[in-house]
Amino acid sequence: MFAFPTNDGLTLTAIAWPHDEFHRFRSDIEGNYFDTLRMMPSLAERLPAARRAERFTGMADVPNFFRQPFGPGWALVGDAGHHKDPLLARGISDAFCDADLLAAAVDDGLSGQRPMLEALARYEQLRNERAMPDNELNLAMAHLIGWDSPDVLRLRAALRNNPTQASRFFAANMKVIPHEAFFNPDNLQRVIAQAGMRQEQLATMLD
Ligand SMILES: Cc1cc2nc3c(=O)[nH]c(=O)nc-3n(C[C@H](O)[C@H](O)[C@H](O)COP(=O)(O)OP(=O)(O)OC[C@H]3O[C@@H](n4cnc5c(N)ncnc54)[C@H](O)[C@@H]3O)c2cc1C
């Protein structure tokens, strides 16, 4: 779940549940939504005084696919060509990266550096090479693989009262900063020390 400020002084709160739970969740959207929010103490405290400002919006249709993104006279960027589970929050960045690659390919075609269809085929190849590794990671994370291992839970506990490092943890997982900028021995040692945890707990967190 997450919460952040949005328009007109309102706060957006969102929750996600495993896909298998969709029909159970939908049988009582409001009840299940608030029960979920109440699991987070800082939100639970604020809920009694909160007013719901909008209708609920939900979705379960988040397919994962790569399509051929071009043909004679047309090309696709963003979700139309490569859709994915929103877990890693890559969609907007991917759409911009695709647009950048496609612009270069179309320029190659129009300026006669190579035939247009060959330039577009190269666009597809570069798009796939760039997006596939993130896609694999995204799929693994969307299955929640390893999210509740003892090491991950310990690391999250260590980050609980450390908003600076918690932001870096999410930025590293979402590739906003390099993975090793957070997951390196010195930094993890700092996180452990700041949380007052024992040094022996450090070793396995680097795996
Ligand atoms: C719950 C959720 C959370 C997400 N969170 C994040 C996040 O935190 N960060 C992130 O980067 N991404 C996030 N995403 C993904 C992100 O929203 C999309 O990947 C991104 O919006 C894709 O941009 P796009 O331009 O390819 O497609 P879209 O944003 O879908 O734009 C396509 C546009 O084309 C219009 N359109 C469709 N058909 C036609 C037509 N025939 N004629 C004219 N117009 C048409 C549509 O109305 C739409 O406005 C999230 C997605 C979901 C579902």
PDB file of C-alpha atoms and ligand atoms in Angstrom:
ATOM      1  CA  MET A   1       0.000   0.000   0.000  1.00  0.00           C
ATOM      2  CA  PHE A   2       1.103   3.545  -0.481  1.00  0.00           C
ATOM      3  CA  ALA A   3      -0.120   7.082   0.163  1.00  0.00           C
ATOM      4  CA  PHE A   4       0.903  10.371  -1.348  1.00  0.00           C
ATOM      5  CA  PRO A   5      -0.398  13.942  -1.718  1.00  0.00           C
ATOM      6  CA  THR A   6      -2.413  14.712  -4.847  1.00  0.00           C
ATOM      7  CA  ASN A   7      -4.598  17.539  -6.192  1.00  0.00           C
ATOM      8  CA  ASP A   8      -6.649  19.960  -4.049  1.00  0.00           C
ATOM      9  CA  GLY A   9      -4.946  19.028  -0.785  1.00  0.00           C
ATOM     10  CA  LEU A  10      -6.201  15.433  -1.010  1.00  0.00           C
ATOM     11  CA  THR A  11      -4.216  12.284  -0.226  1.00  0.00           C
ATOM     12  CA  LEU A  12      -4.267   9.292  -2.551  1.00  0.00           C
ATOM     13  CA  THR A  13      -4.103   5.917  -0.809  1.00  0.00           C
ATOM     14  CA  ALA A  14      -3.678   2.783  -2.901  1.00  0.00           C
ATOM     15  CA  ILE A  15      -3.470  -0.880  -2.053  1.00  0.00           C
ATOM     16  CA  ALA A  16      -2.568  -3.971  -4.038  1.00  0.00           C
ATOM     17  CA  TRP A  17      -3.470  -7.577  -3.318  1.00  0.00           C
ATOM     18  CA  PRO A  18      -2.345 -10.792  -5.047  1.00  0.00           C
ATOM     19  CA  HIS A  19      -4.395 -11.500  -8.155  1.00  0.00           C
ATOM     20  CA  ASP A  20      -5.775 -14.747  -6.681  1.00  0.00           C
ATOM     21  CA  GLU A  21      -7.574 -12.684  -4.040  1.00  0.00           C
ATOM     22  CA  PHE A  22      -9.418 -10.538  -6.603  1.00  0.00           C
ATOM     23  CA  HIS A  23     -12.897 -12.086  -6.314  1.00  0.00           C
ATOM     24  CA  ARG A  24     -12.751 -12.363  -2.516  1.00  0.00           C
ATOM     25  CA  PHE A  25     -11.629  -8.718  -2.282  1.00  0.00           C
ATOM     26  CA  ARG A  26     -14.311  -7.556  -4.680  1.00  0.00           C
ATOM     27  CA  SER A  27     -17.098  -9.121  -2.598  1.00  0.00           C
ATOM     28  CA  ASP A  28     -16.692  -6.220  -0.136  1.00  0.00           C
ATOM     29  CA  ILE A  29     -14.536  -3.526  -1.703  1.00  0.00           C
ATOM     30  CA  GLU A  30     -15.014  -0.857   0.956  1.00  0.00           C
ATOM     31  CA  GLY A  31     -14.629  -3.220   3.927  1.00  0.00           C
ATOM     32  CA  ASN A  32     -11.556  -4.953   2.528  1.00  0.00           C
ATOM     33  CA  TYR A  33     -10.009  -1.655   1.434  1.00  0.00           C
ATOM     34  CA  PHE A  34     -10.268  -0.095   4.886  1.00  0.00           C
ATOM     35  CA  ASP A  35      -9.232  -3.331   6.639  1.00  0.00           C
ATOM     36  CA  THR A  36      -6.083  -3.261   4.493  1.00  0.00           C
ATOM     37  CA  LEU A  37      -5.329   0.394   5.212  1.00  0.00           C
ATOM     38  CA  ARG A  38      -5.751  -0.255   8.929  1.00  0.00           C
ATOM     39  CA  MET A  39      -2.821  -2.700   8.785  1.00  0.00           C
ATOM     40  CA  MET A  40      -0.528   0.327   8.558  1.00  0.00           C
ATOM     41  CA  PRO A  41      -0.495   2.021  11.967  1.00  0.00           C
ATOM     42  CA  SER A  42       0.267   5.522  10.689  1.00  0.00           C
ATOM     43  CA  LEU A  43      -2.733   5.377   8.329  1.00  0.00           C
ATOM     44  CA  ALA A  44      -4.971   3.592  10.841  1.00  0.00           C
ATOM     45  CA  GLU A  45      -4.518   6.514  13.225  1.00  0.00           C
ATOM     46  CA  ARG A  46      -5.678   9.011  10.620  1.00  0.00           C
ATOM     47  CA  LEU A  47      -8.585   7.058   9.116  1.00  0.00           C
ATOM     48  CA  PRO A  48     -11.268   7.938  11.710  1.00  0.00           C
ATOM     49  CA  ALA A  49     -10.898  11.628  10.840  1.00  0.00           C
ATOM     50  CA  ALA A  50     -10.595  11.040   7.087  1.00  0.00           C
ATOM     51  CA  ARG A  51     -13.307  11.675   4.488  1.00  0.00           C
ATOM     52  CA  ARG A  52     -13.477   9.641   1.270  1.00  0.00           C
ATOM     53  CA  ALA A  53     -13.397  12.146  -1.596  1.00  0.00           C
ATOM     54  CA  GLU A  54     -13.643   9.895  -4.687  1.00  0.00           C
ATOM     55  CA  ARG A  55     -15.162   6.634  -5.841  1.00  0.00           C
ATOM     56  CA  PHE A  56     -13.017   3.504  -5.665  1.00  0.00           C
ATOM     57  CA  THR A  57     -10.997   2.705  -8.763  1.00  0.00           C
ATOM     58  CA  GLY A  58      -9.544  -0.754  -9.226  1.00  0.00           C
ATOM     59  CA  MET A  59      -8.094  -2.988 -11.859  1.00  0.00           C
ATOM     60  CA  ALA A  60      -6.923  -6.564 -12.295  1.00  0.00           C
ATOM     61  CA  ASP A  61      -6.204  -6.522 -16.024  1.00  0.00           C
ATOM     62  CA  VAL A  62      -2.446  -5.998 -16.110  1.00  0.00           C
ATOM     63  CA  PRO A  63      -1.121  -8.379 -18.793  1.00  0.00           C
ATOM     64  CA  ASN A  64       2.576  -8.823 -19.438  1.00  0.00           C
ATOM     65  CA  PHE A  65       3.515  -8.820 -23.134  1.00  0.00           C
ATOM     66  CA  PHE A  66       5.978  -7.630 -25.754  1.00  0.00           C
ATOM     67  CA  ARG A  67       4.403  -6.945 -29.170  1.00  0.00           C
ATOM     68  CA  GLN A  68       6.149  -6.394 -32.452  1.00  0.00           C
ATOM     69  CA  PRO A  69       6.035  -2.582 -32.353  1.00  0.00           C
ATOM     70  CA  PHE A  70       6.104  -1.680 -36.035  1.00  0.00           C
ATOM     71  CA  GLY A  71       4.885  -2.389 -39.526  1.00  0.00           C
ATOM     72  CA  PRO A  72       4.676  -0.465 -42.802  1.00  0.00           C
ATOM     73  CA  GLY A  73       3.534   3.046 -41.837  1.00  0.00           C
ATOM     74  CA  TRP A  74       3.010   2.471 -38.112  1.00  0.00           C
ATOM     75  CA  ALA A  75       4.927   2.026 -34.847  1.00  0.00           C
ATOM     76  CA  LEU A  76       4.067   1.540 -31.177  1.00  0.00           C
ATOM     77  CA  VAL A  77       5.668   2.964 -28.033  1.00  0.00           C
ATOM     78  CA  GLY A  78       4.893   2.505 -24.336  1.00  0.00           C
ATOM     79  CA  ASP A  79       2.133   0.235 -23.043  1.00  0.00           C
ATOM     80  CA  ALA A  80       0.781  -0.466 -26.531  1.00  0.00           C
ATOM     81  CA  GLY A  81       4.003  -2.271 -27.430  1.00  0.00           C
ATOM     82  CA  HIS A  82       5.148  -3.579 -24.063  1.00  0.00           C
ATOM     83  CA  HIS A  83       2.758  -3.851 -21.132  1.00  0.00           C
ATOM     84  CA  LYS A  84       3.741  -5.017 -17.668  1.00  0.00           C
ATOM     85  CA  ASP A  85       2.618  -5.416 -14.101  1.00  0.00           C
ATOM     86  CA  PRO A  86       2.915  -1.971 -12.423  1.00  0.00           C
ATOM     87  CA  LEU A  87       4.976  -3.298  -9.504  1.00  0.00           C
ATOM     88  CA  LEU A  88       8.333  -1.790 -10.480  1.00  0.00           C
ATOM     89  CA  ALA A  89       6.692   1.433 -11.683  1.00  0.00           C
ATOM     90  CA  ARG A  90       8.601   1.292 -15.000  1.00  0.00           C
ATOM     91  CA  GLY A  91       5.752   2.146 -17.388  1.00  0.00           C
ATOM     92  CA  ILE A  92       6.254   5.903 -17.767  1.00  0.00           C
ATOM     93  CA  SER A  93      10.050   5.622 -18.022  1.00  0.00           C
ATOM     94  CA  ASP A  94       9.722   2.792 -20.543  1.00  0.00           C
ATOM     95  CA  ALA A  95       7.330   4.859 -22.650  1.00  0.00           C
ATOM     96  CA  PHE A  96       9.831   7.754 -22.770  1.00  0.00           C
ATOM     97  CA  CYS A  97      12.733   5.389 -23.581  1.00  0.00           C
ATOM     98  CA  ASP A  98      10.709   3.808 -26.412  1.00  0.00           C
ATOM     99  CA  ALA A  99       9.825   7.229 -27.810  1.00  0.00           C
ATOM    100  CA  ASP A 100      13.504   8.219 -27.761  1.00  0.00           C
ATOM    101  CA  LEU A 101      14.593   5.017 -29.548  1.00  0.00           C
ATOM    102  CA  LEU A 102      11.762   5.284 -32.069  1.00  0.00           C
ATOM    103  CA  ALA A 103      12.565   8.929 -32.869  1.00  0.00           C
ATOM    104  CA  ALA A 104      16.166   7.951 -33.656  1.00  0.00           C
ATOM    105  CA  ALA A 105      14.976   5.027 -35.813  1.00  0.00           C
ATOM    106  CA  VAL A 106      12.509   7.174 -37.780  1.00  0.00           C
ATOM    107  CA  ASP A 107      15.229   9.775 -38.291  1.00  0.00           C
ATOM    108  CA  ASP A 108      17.506   7.044 -39.683  1.00  0.00           C
ATOM    109  CA  GLY A 109      14.728   5.957 -42.041  1.00  0.00           C
ATOM    110  CA  LEU A 110      13.684   9.422 -43.212  1.00  0.00           C
ATOM    111  CA  SER A 111      17.253  10.631 -43.693  1.00  0.00           C
ATOM    112  CA  GLY A 112      18.057   7.573 -45.811  1.00  0.00           C
ATOM    113  CA  GLN A 113      20.720   6.171 -43.497  1.00  0.00           C
ATOM    114  CA  ARG A 114      18.962   2.791 -43.744  1.00  0.00           C
ATOM    115  CA  PRO A 115      15.648   1.540 -45.135  1.00  0.00           C
ATOM    116  CA  MET A 116      12.750   2.506 -42.820  1.00  0.00           C
ATOM    117  CA  LEU A 117      11.658  -1.069 -42.052  1.00  0.00           C
ATOM    118  CA  GLU A 118      15.227  -2.021 -41.197  1.00  0.00           C
ATOM    119  CA  ALA A 119      15.484   1.027 -38.894  1.00  0.00           C
ATOM    120  CA  LEU A 120      12.209   0.047 -37.194  1.00  0.00           C
ATOM    121  CA  ALA A 121      13.385  -3.563 -36.772  1.00  0.00           C
ATOM    122  CA  ARG A 122      16.467  -2.180 -35.053  1.00  0.00           C
ATOM    123  CA  TYR A 123      14.177  -0.096 -32.811  1.00  0.00           C
ATOM    124  CA  GLU A 124      12.415  -3.296 -31.730  1.00  0.00           C
ATOM    125  CA  GLN A 125      15.731  -5.020 -31.065  1.00  0.00           C
ATOM    126  CA  LEU A 126      17.084  -2.124 -28.952  1.00  0.00           C
ATOM    127  CA  ARG A 127      13.795  -1.796 -27.074  1.00  0.00           C
ATOM    128  CA  ASN A 128      13.823  -5.483 -26.179  1.00  0.00           C
ATOM    129  CA  GLU A 129      17.475  -5.455 -25.122  1.00  0.00           C
ATOM    130  CA  ARG A 130      16.810  -2.475 -22.853  1.00  0.00           C
ATOM    131  CA  ALA A 131      13.495  -3.584 -21.379  1.00  0.00           C
ATOM    132  CA  MET A 132      13.859  -7.392 -21.058  1.00  0.00           C
ATOM    133  CA  PRO A 133      16.110  -7.478 -17.973  1.00  0.00           C
ATOM    134  CA  ASP A 134      13.778  -5.117 -16.089  1.00  0.00           C
ATOM    135  CA  ASN A 135      10.857  -7.190 -17.289  1.00  0.00           C
ATOM    136  CA  GLU A 136      12.316 -10.373 -15.813  1.00  0.00           C
ATOM    137  CA  LEU A 137      12.922  -8.596 -12.503  1.00  0.00           C
ATOM    138  CA  ASN A 138       9.438  -7.085 -12.574  1.00  0.00           C
ATOM    139  CA  LEU A 139       7.805 -10.472 -13.164  1.00  0.00           C
ATOM    140  CA  ALA A 140       9.745 -12.036 -10.305  1.00  0.00           C
ATOM    141  CA  MET A 141       8.832  -9.191  -7.981  1.00  0.00           C
ATOM    142  CA  ALA A 142       5.186  -9.229  -9.061  1.00  0.00           C
ATOM    143  CA  HIS A 143       5.061 -12.864  -7.885  1.00  0.00           C
ATOM    144  CA  LEU A 144       6.297 -11.520  -4.519  1.00  0.00           C
ATOM    145  CA  ILE A 145       9.187 -14.002  -4.729  1.00  0.00           C
ATOM    146  CA  GLY A 146      11.518 -13.494  -1.769  1.00  0.00           C
ATOM    147  CA  TRP A 147       9.570 -10.538  -0.340  1.00  0.00           C
ATOM    148  CA  ASP A 148       9.049 -12.210   3.013  1.00  0.00           C
ATOM    149  CA  SER A 149      12.403 -13.974   3.406  1.00  0.00           C
ATOM    150  CA  PRO A 150      13.958 -13.443   6.866  1.00  0.00           C
ATOM    151  CA  ASP A 151      16.699 -11.227   5.387  1.00  0.00           C
ATOM    152  CA  VAL A 152      14.299  -8.979   3.540  1.00  0.00           C
ATOM    153  CA  LEU A 153      12.091  -8.643   6.601  1.00  0.00           C
ATOM    154  CA  ARG A 154      15.151  -7.796   8.733  1.00  0.00           C
ATOM    155  CA  LEU A 155      16.290  -5.185   6.256  1.00  0.00           C
ATOM    156  CA  ARG A 156      12.828  -3.652   6.144  1.00  0.00           C
ATOM    157  CA  ALA A 157      12.741  -3.596   9.943  1.00  0.00           C
ATOM    158  CA  ALA A 158      16.085  -1.798   9.926  1.00  0.00           C
ATOM    159  CA  LEU A 159      14.703   0.784   7.487  1.00  0.00           C
ATOM    160  CA  ARG A 160      11.464   1.396   9.354  1.00  0.00           C
ATOM    161  CA  ASN A 161      12.561   4.577  11.139  1.00  0.00           C
ATOM    162  CA  ASN A 162      15.110   5.656   8.561  1.00  0.00           C
ATOM    163  CA  PRO A 163      13.268   7.573   5.822  1.00  0.00           C
ATOM    164  CA  THR A 164      16.443   8.615   3.961  1.00  0.00           C
ATOM    165  CA  GLN A 165      17.725   5.067   3.584  1.00  0.00           C
ATOM    166  CA  ALA A 166      14.209   3.723   2.982  1.00  0.00           C
ATOM    167  CA  SER A 167      13.901   6.086  -0.002  1.00  0.00           C
ATOM    168  CA  ARG A 168      17.270   4.891  -1.316  1.00  0.00           C
ATOM    169  CA  PHE A 169      16.195   1.251  -0.851  1.00  0.00           C
ATOM    170  CA  PHE A 170      13.108   1.769  -3.045  1.00  0.00           C
ATOM    171  CA  ALA A 171      15.056   3.916  -5.540  1.00  0.00           C
ATOM    172  CA  ALA A 172      17.646   1.111  -5.906  1.00  0.00           C
ATOM    173  CA  ASN A 173      14.945  -1.542  -6.339  1.00  0.00           C
ATOM    174  CA  MET A 174      13.196   0.596  -8.954  1.00  0.00           C
ATOM    175  CA  LYS A 175      16.440   1.477 -10.750  1.00  0.00           C
ATOM    176  CA  VAL A 176      16.170   5.196 -10.053  1.00  0.00           C
ATOM    177  CA  ILE A 177      19.688   4.847  -8.599  1.00  0.00           C
ATOM    178  CA  PRO A 178      22.136   1.989  -9.360  1.00  0.00           C
ATOM    179  CA  HIS A 179      21.359  -1.198  -7.392  1.00  0.00           C
ATOM    180  CA  GLU A 180      24.858  -1.233  -5.855  1.00  0.00           C
ATOM    181  CA  ALA A 181      24.448   2.367  -4.629  1.00  0.00           C
ATOM    182  CA  PHE A 182      22.272   0.943  -1.836  1.00  0.00           C
ATOM    183  CA  PHE A 183      23.169  -2.768  -1.786  1.00  0.00           C
ATOM    184  CA  ASN A 184      26.871  -2.435  -0.963  1.00  0.00           C
ATOM    185  CA  PRO A 185      28.580  -3.588   2.241  1.00  0.00           C
ATOM    186  CA  ASP A 186      29.368  -0.082   3.546  1.00  0.00           C
ATOM    187  CA  ASN A 187      25.846   1.189   3.109  1.00  0.00           C
ATOM    188  CA  LEU A 188      24.167  -1.910   4.546  1.00  0.00           C
ATOM    189  CA  GLN A 189      26.550  -1.709   7.505  1.00  0.00           C
ATOM    190  CA  ARG A 190      25.428   1.888   8.014  1.00  0.00           C
ATOM    191  CA  VAL A 191      21.746   0.885   7.862  1.00  0.00           C
ATOM    192  CA  ILE A 192      22.331  -1.905  10.392  1.00  0.00           C
ATOM    193  CA  ALA A 193      24.290   0.397  12.700  1.00  0.00           C
ATOM    194  CA  GLN A 194      21.685   3.166  12.465  1.00  0.00           C
ATOM    195  CA  ALA A 195      18.984   0.659  13.431  1.00  0.00           C
ATOM    196  CA  GLY A 196      21.070  -0.655  16.332  1.00  0.00           C
ATOM    197  CA  MET A 197      21.087  -4.196  14.864  1.00  0.00           C
ATOM    198  CA  ARG A 198      23.878  -6.739  15.182  1.00  0.00           C
ATOM    199  CA  GLN A 199      26.663  -6.815  12.560  1.00  0.00           C
ATOM    200  CA  GLU A 200      26.295 -10.617  11.974  1.00  0.00           C
ATOM    201  CA  GLN A 201      22.968  -9.885  10.340  1.00  0.00           C
ATOM    202  CA  LEU A 202      24.704  -8.049   7.523  1.00  0.00           C
ATOM    203  CA  ALA A 203      26.296 -10.920   5.570  1.00  0.00           C
ATOM    204  CA  THR A 204      23.237 -12.588   4.068  1.00  0.00           C
ATOM    205  CA  MET A 205      21.591  -9.314   3.063  1.00  0.00           C
ATOM    206  CA  LEU A 206      24.104  -8.889   0.253  1.00  0.00           C
ATOM    207  CA  ASP A 207      23.050 -12.152  -1.470  1.00  0.00           C
TER     208      ASP A 207
HETATM  209  C1  LIG B   1      -2.108   0.830 -10.855  1.00  0.00           C
HETATM  210  C2  LIG B   1      -0.997   1.333 -11.751  1.00  0.00           C
HETATM  211  C3  LIG B   1       0.039   2.060 -11.193  1.00  0.00           C
HETATM  212  C4  LIG B   1       1.079   2.530 -11.999  1.00  0.00           C
HETATM  213  N1  LIG B   1       2.078   3.243 -11.418  1.00  0.00           N
HETATM  214  C5  LIG B   1       3.088   3.676 -12.176  1.00  0.00           C
HETATM  215  C6  LIG B   1       4.153   4.423 -11.589  1.00  0.00           C
HETATM  216  O1  LIG B   1       4.174   4.703 -10.389  1.00  0.00           O
HETATM  217  N2  LIG B   1       5.178   4.817 -12.399  1.00  0.00           N
HETATM  218  C7  LIG B   1       5.208   4.516 -13.728  1.00  0.00           C
HETATM  219  O2  LIG B   1       6.178   4.873 -14.422  1.00  0.00           O
HETATM  220  N3  LIG B   1       4.182   3.851 -14.314  1.00  0.00           N
HETATM  221  C8  LIG B   1       3.136   3.433 -13.577  1.00  0.00           C
HETATM  222  N4  LIG B   1       2.124   2.736 -14.174  1.00  0.00           N
HETATM  223  C9  LIG B   1       2.192   2.456 -15.624  1.00  0.00           C
HETATM  224  C10 LIG B   1       1.939   3.720 -16.451  1.00  0.00           C
HETATM  225  O3  LIG B   1       0.709   4.325 -16.055  1.00  0.00           O
HETATM  226  C11 LIG B   1       1.873   3.340 -17.940  1.00  0.00           C
HETATM  227  O4  LIG B   1       2.909   2.433 -18.253  1.00  0.00           O
HETATM  228  C12 LIG B   1       2.005   4.578 -18.809  1.00  0.00           C
HETATM  229  O5  LIG B   1       0.924   5.448 -18.554  1.00  0.00           O
HETATM  230  C13 LIG B   1       2.032   4.176 -20.289  1.00  0.00           C
HETATM  231  O6  LIG B   1       1.997   5.325 -21.075  1.00  0.00           O
HETATM  232  P1  LIG B   1       1.487   5.240 -22.565  1.00  0.00           P
HETATM  233  O7  LIG B   1       1.623   6.619 -23.126  1.00  0.00           O
HETATM  234  O8  LIG B   1       2.171   4.118 -23.277  1.00  0.00           O
HETATM  235  O9  LIG B   1      -0.030   4.788 -22.484  1.00  0.00           O
HETATM  236  P2  LIG B   1      -1.273   5.544 -21.808  1.00  0.00           P
HETATM  237  O10 LIG B   1      -0.840   6.380 -20.649  1.00  0.00           O
HETATM  238  O11 LIG B   1      -2.316   4.489 -21.612  1.00  0.00           O
HETATM  239  O12 LIG B   1      -1.728   6.550 -22.932  1.00  0.00           O
HETATM  240  C14 LIG B   1      -2.424   6.116 -24.071  1.00  0.00           C
HETATM  241  C15 LIG B   1      -3.430   7.197 -24.418  1.00  0.00           C
HETATM  242  O13 LIG B   1      -3.996   6.898 -25.690  1.00  0.00           O
HETATM  243  C16 LIG B   1      -5.386   7.153 -25.631  1.00  0.00           C
HETATM  244  N5  LIG B   1      -6.026   6.350 -26.685  1.00  0.00           N
HETATM  245  C17 LIG B   1      -6.279   5.024 -26.679  1.00  0.00           C
HETATM  246  N6  LIG B   1      -6.868   4.668 -27.829  1.00  0.00           N
HETATM  247  C18 LIG B   1      -6.961   5.775 -28.578  1.00  0.00           C
HETATM  248  C19 LIG B   1      -7.468   6.041 -29.879  1.00  0.00           C
HETATM  249  N7  LIG B   1      -7.989   5.055 -30.645  1.00  0.00           N
HETATM  250  N8  LIG B   1      -7.421   7.304 -30.336  1.00  0.00           N
HETATM  251  C20 LIG B   1      -6.879   8.306 -29.595  1.00  0.00           C
HETATM  252  N9  LIG B   1      -6.389   8.101 -28.352  1.00  0.00           N
HETATM  253  C21 LIG B   1      -6.432   6.868 -27.859  1.00  0.00           C
HETATM  254  C22 LIG B   1      -5.790   6.733 -24.231  1.00  0.00           C
HETATM  255  O14 LIG B   1      -6.993   7.354 -23.846  1.00  0.00           O
HETATM  256  C23 LIG B   1      -4.588   7.255 -23.415  1.00  0.00           C
HETATM  257  O15 LIG B   1      -4.764   8.586 -23.003  1.00  0.00           O
HETATM  258  C24 LIG B   1       1.066   2.263 -13.393  1.00  0.00           C
HETATM  259  C25 LIG B   1       0.023   1.538 -13.957  1.00  0.00           C
HETATM  260  C26 LIG B   1      -1.006   1.072 -13.145  1.00  0.00           C
HETATM  261  C27 LIG B   1      -2.108   0.303 -13.783  1.00  0.00           C
END
